[in-house]
Amino acid sequence: MCKLRDVMVPLALTWFFNMYKVISSRLFFVLACILFRVNLDFSYVFFVNPVYANMGFLYDLSIYSYSLSWIVYLLAVLITPHLLYKVSDYFIASFLLTVVAPLSSIVGLINNGFFPLLVTVSVFFFFRTFQRTFQSGSILSRVMPVPRVMKLSQGRSLSLALALFSVFVLIGWYFYSGAFRYFNLNLMDVYVFREASSDLARAGLFSYFNGWVYSVFSIFLMSYCLLKKNFVFFCLFFGIQVFFFGVSAHRSVLFFPVLILGIWFYFSRTRAMSVMPLGFSVIVINCLLLYVAFDHVIAGSLFIRRVFFVPAKLTLDYFSFFSVNDLIFWSNSVLERFIDYPYTLTVAKEIGQYNGSGSSANNGFISSGYGHAGLWGVAIYSFVFS
């Protein structure tokens, strides 16, 4: 028995370390990203297009367009960091998988929208170049250094106090404004309640404050609890986040805690970011299996269509709309006193009317930047964000 143990333990340890080397390799990360893109393509052809073609998810395969979309995607994959050393590494990998991958997929499969794809990939390359340049001690980083942010001696305590204060202010505001009356936990009914709740909750400064709280402050508090392994308070703030979801009716609010819990669990054990494309692939495959085996569309609608392809399609819609209509030039926000807003509805509502969904079609900073000032707006937002 001892001899068997003496043989099996070293073999198990050898297998573990070999697997760790494989998972941590760049080749494995690249292959995982390719697998994810293949799964996205299959899910679009066999699920998104057949079920949601009436919502604008069309299909018009061109070998030339499809091949070009893969070339652009692979170029982005090859420069993406495969190990996590900095927060920016995770951001760039997330940008690749949640923005570039689905956008390249839909562009290749509908034979349209290469300009938005090229702009998006250019922003991606800019982020990666910026990261490499200003964190590598290069000549450029010394000539034009990144501004240093002042550190406070009690910064952590102040941050925790500000986050706690903001969370409880938002809870009180939801009750005071009456938005709590539209509390709903049904994932499929969010669009029914979102506008009514938003009309009450988004008043003045709270138009910005609400999003800061459930996208930044409460997430920071949960992350801090995980860092300190205080799981009781993590569960408490998780429950508060569920409350914020019930009132705001934004599914992403419910997704954030699950995301950071997964990040904490995985990256406390390894730096390999291969889990991201592999995990996304598992989600997509399971949703497809549910659809094929049981004709179940809810999971696919939430995780394939909504998470990946709706933002990609909205990017195409924003570029299409603002390439032929007036740009905003921040006339709906900081420059409203100096420039007349050219539309009767909000930007999100205008896009919703344009694409026929009728929804409030918000999207990411690239779409927003293009809507405000075209390519200059994208450049400004990208530089500030970097």
CSV table of C-alpha atoms in Angstrom, one decimal:
chain,number,residue,atom,x,y,z
A,1,MET,CA,0.0,0.0,0.0
A,2,CYS,CA,2.8,2.4,0.9
A,3,LYS,CA,4.6,1.6,-2.4
A,4,LEU,CA,1.4,2.4,-4.3
A,5,ARG,CA,1.1,5.7,-2.5
A,6,ASP,CA,4.7,6.5,-3.1
A,7,VAL,CA,4.1,6.0,-6.8
A,8,MET,CA,0.7,7.7,-7.2
A,9,VAL,CA,1.4,10.9,-5.2
A,10,PRO,CA,4.4,11.9,-7.4
A,11,LEU,CA,2.4,11.0,-10.5
A,12,ALA,CA,-0.5,13.1,-9.4
A,13,LEU,CA,1.7,16.0,-8.6
A,14,THR,CA,3.5,15.7,-11.9
A,15,TRP,CA,0.2,15.6,-13.8
A,16,PHE,CA,-1.0,18.7,-11.9
A,17,PHE,CA,2.0,20.8,-12.6
A,18,ASN,CA,2.0,19.7,-16.3
A,19,MET,CA,-1.6,20.7,-16.6
A,20,TYR,CA,-0.9,24.0,-14.9
A,21,LYS,CA,1.9,24.7,-17.4
A,22,VAL,CA,-0.5,23.9,-20.3
A,23,ILE,CA,-3.4,26.0,-18.9
A,24,SER,CA,-0.9,28.9,-18.3
A,25,SER,CA,0.6,28.8,-21.7
A,26,ARG,CA,-0.2,31.4,-24.4
A,27,LEU,CA,-1.0,28.6,-26.9
A,28,PHE,CA,-3.7,27.3,-24.7
A,29,PHE,CA,-5.2,30.8,-24.2
A,30,VAL,CA,-5.2,31.4,-28.0
A,31,LEU,CA,-6.9,28.0,-28.7
A,32,ALA,CA,-9.5,28.8,-26.0
A,33,CYS,CA,-10.2,32.1,-27.6
A,34,ILE,CA,-10.6,30.4,-31.0
A,35,LEU,CA,-13.0,27.9,-29.5
A,36,PHE,CA,-15.0,30.7,-28.0
A,37,ARG,CA,-15.4,32.5,-31.3
A,38,VAL,CA,-16.4,29.2,-33.0
A,39,ASN,CA,-19.1,28.7,-30.3
A,40,LEU,CA,-20.3,32.3,-30.8
A,41,ASP,CA,-20.6,31.7,-34.6
A,42,PHE,CA,-22.5,28.4,-34.1
A,43,SER,CA,-24.8,30.0,-31.6
A,44,TYR,CA,-25.6,32.9,-33.9
A,45,VAL,CA,-26.3,30.6,-36.9
A,46,PHE,CA,-28.3,28.0,-35.1
A,47,PHE,CA,-30.0,29.9,-32.3
A,48,VAL,CA,-29.9,33.7,-32.5
A,49,ASN,CA,-30.7,34.1,-36.2
A,50,PRO,CA,-33.5,31.5,-36.4
A,51,VAL,CA,-35.2,32.7,-33.2
A,52,TYR,CA,-34.6,36.5,-33.3
A,53,ALA,CA,-34.3,37.3,-37.0
A,54,ASN,CA,-37.4,39.6,-36.5
A,55,MET,CA,-35.3,41.7,-34.1
A,56,GLY,CA,-32.7,42.4,-36.7
A,57,PHE,CA,-30.3,39.5,-36.2
A,58,LEU,CA,-30.0,38.7,-39.9
A,59,TYR,CA,-27.7,36.1,-41.6
A,60,ASP,CA,-25.9,36.7,-44.9
A,61,LEU,CA,-22.7,34.6,-45.1
A,62,SER,CA,-19.9,35.8,-47.3
A,63,ILE,CA,-16.7,33.8,-47.3
A,64,TYR,CA,-14.7,37.0,-47.8
A,65,SER,CA,-16.3,38.9,-45.0
A,66,TYR,CA,-16.3,35.9,-42.7
A,67,SER,CA,-12.6,35.2,-43.3
A,68,LEU,CA,-11.7,38.9,-42.8
A,69,SER,CA,-13.6,39.0,-39.5
A,70,TRP,CA,-11.5,36.0,-38.3
A,71,ILE,CA,-8.2,37.7,-39.3
A,72,VAL,CA,-9.1,40.8,-37.4
A,73,TYR,CA,-10.1,38.8,-34.3
A,74,LEU,CA,-7.0,36.6,-34.4
A,75,LEU,CA,-4.8,39.7,-34.6
A,76,ALA,CA,-6.4,41.0,-31.4
A,77,VAL,CA,-6.1,37.6,-29.7
A,78,LEU,CA,-2.4,37.4,-30.4
A,79,ILE,CA,-1.6,40.6,-28.5
A,80,THR,CA,-3.9,39.9,-25.6
A,81,PRO,CA,-2.2,39.1,-22.2
A,82,HIS,CA,-2.8,35.5,-21.2
A,83,LEU,CA,-1.7,35.9,-17.6
A,84,LEU,CA,-3.1,38.2,-14.9
A,85,TYR,CA,-0.6,40.6,-13.3
A,86,LYS,CA,-2.5,43.9,-13.4
A,87,VAL,CA,-6.1,45.0,-13.5
A,88,SER,CA,-5.5,46.3,-17.0
A,89,ASP,CA,-4.6,42.7,-18.1
A,90,TYR,CA,-8.1,41.5,-17.1
A,91,PHE,CA,-9.8,44.5,-18.7
A,92,ILE,CA,-8.0,43.9,-22.0
A,93,ALA,CA,-8.9,40.2,-22.0
A,94,SER,CA,-12.5,41.1,-21.1
A,95,PHE,CA,-12.7,43.7,-23.9
A,96,LEU,CA,-11.5,41.0,-26.3
A,97,LEU,CA,-14.0,38.4,-25.3
A,98,THR,CA,-17.1,40.5,-24.6
A,99,VAL,CA,-16.7,43.3,-27.2
A,100,VAL,CA,-14.3,42.3,-30.1
A,101,ALA,CA,-15.3,38.6,-30.3
A,102,PRO,CA,-19.1,39.0,-30.6
A,103,LEU,CA,-18.8,42.0,-32.8
A,104,SER,CA,-16.4,40.2,-35.2
A,105,SER,CA,-18.8,37.2,-35.2
A,106,ILE,CA,-21.9,39.2,-36.1
A,107,VAL,CA,-20.0,41.3,-38.7
A,108,GLY,CA,-18.7,38.2,-40.4
A,109,LEU,CA,-22.0,36.5,-40.5
A,110,ILE,CA,-24.2,39.4,-41.7
A,111,ASN,CA,-21.6,40.7,-44.2
A,112,ASN,CA,-22.0,44.2,-43.0
A,113,GLY,CA,-20.5,46.6,-40.4
A,114,PHE,CA,-16.7,46.4,-41.0
A,115,PHE,CA,-16.2,50.0,-40.2
A,116,PRO,CA,-17.5,49.7,-36.6
A,117,LEU,CA,-15.4,46.5,-36.2
A,118,LEU,CA,-12.3,48.2,-37.4
A,119,VAL,CA,-12.9,51.2,-35.1
A,120,THR,CA,-13.5,48.9,-32.1
A,121,VAL,CA,-10.4,46.8,-32.9
A,122,SER,CA,-8.4,50.0,-33.3
A,123,VAL,CA,-9.5,51.1,-29.8
A,124,PHE,CA,-8.5,47.6,-28.5
A,125,PHE,CA,-5.0,48.0,-30.1
A,126,PHE,CA,-4.7,51.5,-28.6
A,127,PHE,CA,-5.5,50.2,-25.1
A,128,ARG,CA,-2.9,47.4,-25.4
A,129,THR,CA,-0.3,49.8,-26.8
A,130,PHE,CA,-1.0,52.3,-24.1
A,131,GLN,CA,-0.6,49.6,-21.5
A,132,ARG,CA,2.6,48.3,-22.9
A,133,THR,CA,4.1,51.8,-23.4
A,134,PHE,CA,3.4,53.4,-20.1
A,135,GLN,CA,4.1,50.4,-17.9
A,136,SER,CA,7.3,49.2,-19.5
A,137,GLY,CA,9.7,52.1,-18.6
A,138,SER,CA,10.0,53.0,-22.3
A,139,ILE,CA,11.4,56.4,-23.5
A,140,LEU,CA,7.9,57.6,-24.3
A,141,SER,CA,6.7,56.8,-20.8
A,142,ARG,CA,9.5,59.0,-19.4
A,143,VAL,CA,8.9,61.8,-21.8
A,144,MET,CA,5.1,61.8,-21.3
A,145,PRO,CA,4.5,60.2,-17.9
A,146,VAL,CA,1.0,59.1,-16.7
A,147,PRO,CA,-0.2,61.6,-14.0
A,148,ARG,CA,0.2,60.2,-10.5
A,149,VAL,CA,-2.9,60.1,-8.4
A,150,MET,CA,-2.5,61.5,-4.9
A,151,LYS,CA,-2.7,58.9,-2.1
A,152,LEU,CA,-4.4,59.6,1.1
A,153,SER,CA,-3.0,58.2,4.4
A,154,GLN,CA,-6.5,57.0,5.4
A,155,GLY,CA,-7.6,56.3,1.8
A,156,ARG,CA,-8.9,52.8,2.4
A,157,SER,CA,-11.0,53.8,5.4
A,158,LEU,CA,-12.4,56.8,3.5
A,159,SER,CA,-13.2,54.6,0.5
A,160,LEU,CA,-15.1,52.1,2.7
A,161,ALA,CA,-17.0,54.9,4.5
A,162,LEU,CA,-17.9,56.6,1.2
A,163,ALA,CA,-19.1,53.3,-0.3
A,164,LEU,CA,-21.2,52.4,2.7
A,165,PHE,CA,-22.7,55.9,2.9
A,166,SER,CA,-23.6,55.8,-0.8
A,167,VAL,CA,-25.2,52.3,-0.6
A,168,PHE,CA,-27.4,53.3,2.3
A,169,VAL,CA,-28.3,56.6,0.6
A,170,LEU,CA,-29.5,54.8,-2.5
A,171,ILE,CA,-31.5,52.4,-0.4
A,172,GLY,CA,-33.2,55.3,1.2
A,173,TRP,CA,-33.7,57.1,-2.1
A,174,TYR,CA,-35.4,54.1,-3.7
A,175,PHE,CA,-38.0,54.1,-0.9
A,176,TYR,CA,-38.3,57.9,-0.8
A,177,SER,CA,-38.7,58.3,-4.6
A,178,GLY,CA,-41.3,55.5,-4.8
A,179,ALA,CA,-39.2,53.5,-7.2
A,180,PHE,CA,-39.4,50.6,-4.7
A,181,ARG,CA,-43.0,50.1,-5.8
A,182,TYR,CA,-41.8,48.5,-9.0
A,183,PHE,CA,-39.6,45.9,-7.2
A,184,ASN,CA,-39.4,42.8,-9.3
A,185,LEU,CA,-37.1,39.7,-9.3
A,186,ASN,CA,-38.4,38.0,-12.4
A,187,LEU,CA,-35.5,38.1,-15.0
A,188,MET,CA,-38.0,38.0,-17.9
A,189,ASP,CA,-40.1,41.0,-16.7
A,190,VAL,CA,-37.3,43.6,-16.3
A,191,TYR,CA,-38.3,45.6,-19.4
A,192,VAL,CA,-41.8,45.8,-18.0
A,193,PHE,CA,-40.7,47.6,-14.9
A,194,ARG,CA,-37.4,49.3,-15.9
A,195,GLU,CA,-38.8,52.5,-17.5
A,196,ALA,CA,-41.3,53.1,-14.7
A,197,SER,CA,-38.8,52.6,-12.0
A,198,SER,CA,-36.2,54.7,-13.9
A,199,ASP,CA,-38.6,57.7,-14.3
A,200,LEU,CA,-38.9,57.9,-10.5
A,201,ALA,CA,-35.3,57.1,-9.5
A,202,ARG,CA,-33.3,59.0,-12.1
A,203,ALA,CA,-33.8,62.6,-10.8
A,204,GLY,CA,-31.0,65.2,-11.1
A,205,LEU,CA,-27.7,63.9,-9.7
A,206,PHE,CA,-29.3,60.5,-9.0
A,207,SER,CA,-29.2,59.9,-12.8
A,208,TYR,CA,-25.5,59.3,-12.3
A,209,PHE,CA,-25.4,58.4,-8.6
A,210,ASN,CA,-27.6,55.3,-8.9
A,211,GLY,CA,-25.3,53.6,-11.5
A,212,TRP,CA,-22.2,54.5,-9.5
A,213,VAL,CA,-23.6,52.8,-6.4
A,214,TYR,CA,-24.6,49.4,-7.9
A,215,SER,CA,-21.8,49.3,-10.4
A,216,VAL,CA,-18.9,50.6,-8.3
A,217,PHE,CA,-19.5,51.2,-4.6
A,218,SER,CA,-21.4,48.0,-3.7
A,219,ILE,CA,-19.1,45.9,-5.9
A,220,PHE,CA,-16.1,47.5,-4.1
A,221,LEU,CA,-17.6,46.5,-0.7
A,222,MET,CA,-18.2,42.9,-1.8
A,223,SER,CA,-14.7,42.7,-3.3
A,224,TYR,CA,-13.3,44.0,0.0
A,225,CYS,CA,-15.2,41.4,2.0
A,226,LEU,CA,-13.8,38.6,-0.2
A,227,LEU,CA,-10.3,40.1,0.2
A,228,LYS,CA,-10.7,39.9,3.9
A,229,LYS,CA,-12.6,36.6,3.7
A,230,ASN,CA,-15.6,38.1,5.6
A,231,PHE,CA,-18.3,36.0,4.0
A,232,VAL,CA,-21.1,37.1,6.3
A,233,PHE,CA,-20.8,40.7,5.2
A,234,PHE,CA,-20.3,39.6,1.6
A,235,CYS,CA,-23.7,37.8,1.8
A,236,LEU,CA,-25.2,41.0,3.3
A,237,PHE,CA,-24.0,43.2,0.5
A,238,PHE,CA,-24.9,40.5,-2.0
A,239,GLY,CA,-28.5,40.7,-0.7
A,240,ILE,CA,-28.4,44.5,-1.0
A,241,GLN,CA,-27.3,44.1,-4.6
A,242,VAL,CA,-30.2,41.8,-5.3
A,243,PHE,CA,-32.4,44.5,-3.9
A,244,PHE,CA,-30.8,47.0,-6.3
A,245,PHE,CA,-31.5,44.7,-9.2
A,246,GLY,CA,-35.1,44.3,-8.1
A,247,VAL,CA,-35.6,48.1,-8.2
A,248,SER,CA,-33.4,49.1,-11.2
A,249,ALA,CA,-34.4,46.1,-13.4
A,250,HIS,CA,-31.0,45.9,-14.9
A,251,ARG,CA,-29.8,42.3,-15.2
A,252,SER,CA,-26.1,43.3,-15.1
A,253,VAL,CA,-26.6,44.5,-11.5
A,254,LEU,CA,-27.3,40.8,-10.6
A,255,PHE,CA,-24.4,39.6,-12.7
A,256,PHE,CA,-21.7,41.7,-11.1
A,257,PRO,CA,-21.5,39.8,-7.7
A,258,VAL,CA,-21.4,36.4,-9.5
A,259,LEU,CA,-18.6,37.8,-11.7
A,260,ILE,CA,-16.4,39.0,-8.9
A,261,LEU,CA,-17.0,35.8,-6.8
A,262,GLY,CA,-15.8,33.8,-9.8
A,263,ILE,CA,-12.8,36.1,-10.3
A,264,TRP,CA,-11.8,35.9,-6.6
A,265,PHE,CA,-12.2,32.1,-6.5
A,266,TYR,CA,-10.2,31.4,-9.7
A,267,PHE,CA,-7.5,34.0,-9.6
A,268,SER,CA,-6.6,33.3,-6.0
A,269,ARG,CA,-5.3,30.0,-7.3
A,270,THR,CA,-3.8,30.8,-10.7
A,271,ARG,CA,-2.9,33.7,-13.0
A,272,ALA,CA,-4.0,31.9,-16.2
A,273,MET,CA,-6.8,33.8,-17.9
A,274,SER,CA,-7.7,30.8,-20.1
A,275,VAL,CA,-10.7,30.3,-17.8
A,276,MET,CA,-12.4,33.3,-19.3
A,277,PRO,CA,-12.9,32.0,-22.9
A,278,LEU,CA,-13.3,28.5,-21.6
A,279,GLY,CA,-16.0,29.6,-19.1
A,280,PHE,CA,-17.8,31.6,-21.8
A,281,SER,CA,-17.7,28.6,-24.1
A,282,VAL,CA,-19.2,26.4,-21.5
A,283,ILE,CA,-22.1,28.9,-21.0
A,284,VAL,CA,-22.8,29.2,-24.7
A,285,ILE,CA,-22.6,25.4,-25.3
A,286,ASN,CA,-25.0,24.7,-22.4
A,287,CYS,CA,-27.5,27.3,-23.6
A,288,LEU,CA,-27.4,25.7,-27.1
A,289,LEU,CA,-27.9,22.2,-25.7
A,290,LEU,CA,-30.9,23.4,-23.7
A,291,TYR,CA,-32.4,24.9,-26.9
A,292,VAL,CA,-31.7,21.9,-29.1
A,293,ALA,CA,-32.8,19.3,-26.5
A,294,PHE,CA,-35.7,21.0,-24.8
A,295,ASP,CA,-36.5,24.0,-27.1
A,296,HIS,CA,-35.6,26.2,-24.1
A,297,VAL,CA,-34.9,29.7,-25.3
A,298,ILE,CA,-34.7,31.7,-22.0
A,299,ALA,CA,-31.1,30.8,-21.1
A,300,GLY,CA,-29.9,31.4,-24.7
A,301,SER,CA,-31.8,34.7,-24.8
A,302,LEU,CA,-30.2,35.9,-21.5
A,303,PHE,CA,-26.6,34.7,-22.0
A,304,ILE,CA,-26.0,34.4,-25.7
A,305,ARG,CA,-28.3,37.0,-27.3
A,306,ARG,CA,-28.4,39.6,-24.5
A,307,VAL,CA,-24.8,39.4,-23.1
A,308,PHE,CA,-22.9,39.0,-26.4
A,309,PHE,CA,-24.9,39.8,-29.4
A,310,VAL,CA,-27.2,42.7,-28.3
A,311,PRO,CA,-24.3,45.0,-27.5
A,312,ALA,CA,-22.6,44.0,-30.7
A,313,LYS,CA,-25.7,44.8,-32.8
A,314,LEU,CA,-26.2,48.0,-30.9
A,315,THR,CA,-22.7,49.1,-31.9
A,316,LEU,CA,-23.7,48.6,-35.5
A,317,ASP,CA,-26.9,50.5,-34.9
A,318,TYR,CA,-25.2,53.5,-33.3
A,319,PHE,CA,-22.7,53.7,-36.1
A,320,SER,CA,-25.4,53.3,-38.8
A,321,PHE,CA,-27.6,55.9,-37.2
A,322,PHE,CA,-25.0,58.6,-36.5
A,323,SER,CA,-23.3,58.2,-39.8
A,324,VAL,CA,-26.3,59.8,-41.5
A,325,ASN,CA,-27.9,61.8,-38.6
A,326,ASP,CA,-26.8,64.7,-36.5
A,327,LEU,CA,-24.1,64.1,-33.9
A,328,ILE,CA,-24.9,65.2,-30.3
A,329,PHE,CA,-21.7,66.9,-29.2
A,330,TRP,CA,-22.7,66.4,-25.5
A,331,SER,CA,-25.7,68.7,-25.9
A,332,ASN,CA,-27.7,66.3,-23.7
A,333,SER,CA,-25.2,66.7,-20.8
A,334,VAL,CA,-22.2,69.0,-20.1
A,335,LEU,CA,-22.8,71.2,-23.1
A,336,GLU,CA,-26.6,71.5,-22.9
A,337,ARG,CA,-26.4,75.2,-22.2
A,338,PHE,CA,-24.3,75.9,-25.3
A,339,ILE,CA,-25.6,73.4,-27.9
A,340,ASP,CA,-29.2,72.6,-28.8
A,341,TYR,CA,-30.0,68.9,-28.5
A,342,PRO,CA,-31.1,67.8,-32.0
A,343,TYR,CA,-33.6,65.1,-31.1
A,344,THR,CA,-36.9,64.9,-29.2
A,345,LEU,CA,-36.1,61.6,-27.5
A,346,THR,CA,-33.1,60.5,-25.5
A,347,VAL,CA,-30.2,59.0,-27.4
A,348,ALA,CA,-31.0,55.5,-26.2
A,349,LYS,CA,-34.7,55.9,-27.1
A,350,GLU,CA,-33.7,57.3,-30.6
A,351,ILE,CA,-31.7,54.2,-31.2
A,352,GLY,CA,-34.5,52.0,-29.9
A,353,GLN,CA,-36.9,53.6,-32.4
A,354,TYR,CA,-34.3,53.3,-35.2
A,355,ASN,CA,-33.7,49.6,-34.8
A,356,GLY,CA,-37.3,48.8,-34.2
A,357,SER,CA,-36.9,47.4,-30.7
A,358,GLY,CA,-38.6,50.4,-29.0
A,359,SER,CA,-36.4,49.8,-26.0
A,360,SER,CA,-33.9,52.2,-24.3
A,361,ALA,CA,-30.9,51.1,-26.2
A,362,ASN,CA,-27.8,52.1,-24.1
A,363,ASN,CA,-24.5,50.8,-25.2
A,364,GLY,CA,-20.7,51.1,-24.4
A,365,PHE,CA,-18.3,54.0,-24.6
A,366,ILE,CA,-17.4,53.4,-28.2
A,367,SER,CA,-21.0,53.8,-29.4
A,368,SER,CA,-21.5,56.7,-27.0
A,369,GLY,CA,-18.3,58.5,-28.2
A,370,TYR,CA,-19.3,58.0,-31.8
A,371,GLY,CA,-22.7,59.4,-31.2
A,372,HIS,CA,-21.3,62.5,-29.5
A,373,ALA,CA,-18.5,63.4,-31.9
A,374,GLY,CA,-17.9,60.7,-34.4
A,375,LEU,CA,-14.3,59.3,-34.5
A,376,TRP,CA,-13.1,62.2,-32.4
A,377,GLY,CA,-15.6,61.2,-29.7
A,378,VAL,CA,-14.3,57.6,-29.8
A,379,ALA,CA,-10.7,58.9,-29.6
A,380,ILE,CA,-11.5,61.2,-26.6
A,381,TYR,CA,-13.3,58.5,-24.7
A,382,SER,CA,-10.6,56.0,-25.4
A,383,PHE,CA,-7.8,58.3,-24.3
A,384,VAL,CA,-9.6,59.4,-21.1
A,385,PHE,CA,-10.5,55.8,-20.3
A,386,SER,CA,-6.9,54.6,-20.9
